[in-house]
Coordinates of C-alpha atoms in Angstrom, one line a residue:
M1 CA -38.8 -18.8 -24.3
K2 CA -42.5 -18.7 -23.7
K3 CA -44.2 -16.8 -21.0
N4 CA -45.4 -19.9 -19.2
Q5 CA -42.0 -21.5 -19.2
L6 CA -40.5 -18.4 -17.7
R7 CA -43.1 -18.3 -15.0
E8 CA -42.4 -22.0 -14.1
I9 CA -38.6 -21.2 -13.9
V10 CA -39.2 -18.3 -11.6
K11 CA -41.7 -20.3 -9.5
Q12 CA -39.1 -23.1 -9.1
I13 CA -36.3 -20.7 -8.1
L14 CA -38.6 -19.1 -5.5
Q15 CA -39.6 -22.5 -4.1
E16 CA -35.9 -23.5 -3.8
N17 CA -35.0 -20.3 -2.0
T18 CA -38.0 -20.1 0.3
I19 CA -37.4 -18.8 3.8
D20 CA -39.8 -19.5 6.7
F21 CA -40.5 -15.9 7.7
N22 CA -42.6 -16.9 10.7
S23 CA -39.8 -18.9 12.3
L24 CA -37.3 -16.2 11.2
E25 CA -39.4 -13.6 13.0
K26 CA -39.5 -15.7 16.2
E27 CA -35.7 -16.2 16.0
L28 CA -35.2 -12.4 15.7
D29 CA -37.6 -11.7 18.5
S30 CA -35.6 -13.9 20.8
I31 CA -32.4 -12.2 19.7
F32 CA -33.8 -8.7 20.4
N33 CA -35.7 -9.9 23.5
K34 CA -33.3 -8.6 26.1
Y35 CA -34.0 -5.0 24.8
D36 CA -37.8 -5.6 24.7
I37 CA -37.9 -5.3 21.0
D38 CA -40.4 -7.0 18.7
I39 CA -39.4 -7.5 15.1
S40 CA -41.8 -7.6 12.2
F41 CA -41.5 -7.6 8.4
T42 CA -43.2 -5.7 5.6
R43 CA -44.2 -7.6 2.5
H44 CA -41.6 -5.5 0.6
F45 CA -38.9 -6.8 2.9
K46 CA -39.9 -10.4 2.3
D47 CA -40.0 -9.9 -1.4
R48 CA -36.5 -8.3 -1.4
V49 CA -35.0 -11.0 0.7
L50 CA -36.2 -13.6 -1.8
E51 CA -35.4 -11.5 -4.9
R52 CA -31.9 -10.6 -3.8
G53 CA -30.9 -14.0 -2.5
L54 CA -30.4 -13.3 1.2
T55 CA -30.4 -16.3 3.5
E56 CA -31.8 -16.8 6.9
E57 CA -28.2 -17.0 8.1
D58 CA -27.4 -13.5 6.6
I59 CA -30.3 -12.0 8.5
V60 CA -29.7 -13.8 11.8
E61 CA -26.0 -13.0 11.8
L62 CA -26.6 -9.3 11.2
A63 CA -29.2 -9.3 14.0
H64 CA -26.7 -10.8 16.5
K65 CA -24.1 -8.3 15.5
V66 CA -26.5 -5.4 15.8
V67 CA -27.7 -6.5 19.2
D68 CA -24.1 -7.0 20.4
S69 CA -22.9 -3.6 19.1
Y70 CA -26.0 -1.3 19.1
G71 CA -28.7 -3.0 21.2
E72 CA -29.4 0.0 23.5
R73 CA -29.3 2.4 20.6
V74 CA -31.9 0.5 18.7
A75 CA -34.1 0.2 21.8
D76 CA -33.9 4.0 22.2
L77 CA -34.9 4.9 18.6
P78 CA -37.8 7.3 18.6
K79 CA -41.0 6.4 16.8
D80 CA -40.8 6.7 13.0
Q81 CA -37.0 6.9 13.0
N82 CA -35.4 5.1 10.0
V83 CA -32.2 3.1 10.5
V84 CA -30.0 1.0 8.2
F85 CA -28.2 -2.1 9.6
S86 CA -25.2 -2.8 7.5
D87 CA -22.9 -5.9 7.6
L88 CA -19.6 -5.2 5.9
A89 CA -18.5 -8.9 6.1
R90 CA -21.6 -10.3 4.4
L91 CA -22.4 -7.2 2.3
V92 CA -26.0 -7.2 3.7
D93 CA -28.0 -4.1 4.4
I94 CA -31.4 -4.0 6.1
A95 CA -33.5 -0.8 6.3
A96 CA -35.9 -0.7 9.3
V97 CA -38.1 1.8 11.1
S98 CA -39.2 2.2 14.7
G99 CA -42.9 1.8 15.1
G100 CA -43.0 2.9 18.7
F101 CA -44.5 0.7 21.3
G102 CA -47.1 -2.0 20.5
A103 CA -50.0 -3.3 22.5
D104 CA -47.6 -5.8 24.0
Y105 CA -45.5 -2.9 25.4
L106 CA -42.5 -4.0 23.3
K107 CA -40.7 -1.6 21.0
D108 CA -41.7 -2.4 17.4
I109 CA -38.9 -2.5 14.8
I110 CA -40.2 -3.1 11.3
F111 CA -37.7 -4.4 8.7
K112 CA -38.7 -2.6 5.5
T113 CA -36.3 -3.7 2.8
A114 CA -33.1 -5.7 2.3
Y115 CA -30.2 -5.5 0.0
K116 CA -27.3 -7.8 -0.7
R117 CA -24.3 -6.2 -2.4
L118 CA -22.3 -8.3 -4.8
D119 CA -19.1 -6.5 -4.3
P120 CA -17.6 -4.4 -1.4
S121 CA -17.2 -1.5 -3.9
E122 CA -21.0 -1.1 -4.2
P123 CA -22.4 1.6 -2.0
K124 CA -24.3 0.7 1.2
F125 CA -28.0 1.1 1.1
R126 CA -29.4 4.4 2.4
S127 CA -33.1 5.0 3.2
N128 CA -32.5 8.8 3.4
V129 CA -29.7 11.2 4.3
T130 CA -30.7 11.6 7.9
S131 CA -31.0 7.9 8.7
P132 CA -28.2 6.5 10.9
V133 CA -26.3 3.5 9.4
L134 CA -25.3 1.1 12.1
T135 CA -22.4 -0.8 10.6
V136 CA -20.9 -4.1 11.8
A137 CA -17.9 -5.8 10.3
E138 CA -16.7 -8.7 12.4
I139 CA -17.3 -12.3 11.4
F140 CA -19.8 -14.1 13.6
N141 CA -20.6 -17.8 13.7
T142 CA -24.4 -18.1 13.8
K143 CA -24.6 -21.8 13.0
K144 CA -25.1 -22.5 16.7
Y145 CA -27.9 -20.0 17.0
I146 CA -30.1 -21.0 14.0
N147 CA -32.8 -23.4 14.9
K148 CA -32.8 -26.2 12.3
K149 CA -35.8 -28.4 11.9

């Protein structure tokens, strides 16, 4: 297969699996709003979401579960504290860091990277040994929460 053909195939796959990160960020901001948390993404996070096949629903569902189970704990993270959000039902892990408080007086939580395990036997993602892993497992129906255009 020629190099140009391979590029076209990759480009087509990425276009089919594109996520509107601006609307996703707004959705996550509204989910975390009751704890005065502002969510943002690194470029690396966006690349890993697309590369590893995560869906908007995977991320939104994990966010709802984290807020329901650990909202206050996330709001109280000190600046520069790493954390991993892990969904055992969907096998999704998201590493994030607390950026402290922004100019808008909201706590900044920056999603740094994402990982989707193919099998439950695969280990959960760890950013480092001291980072807490906030694990959720229950099934959650997000279809009523995702804004469809």
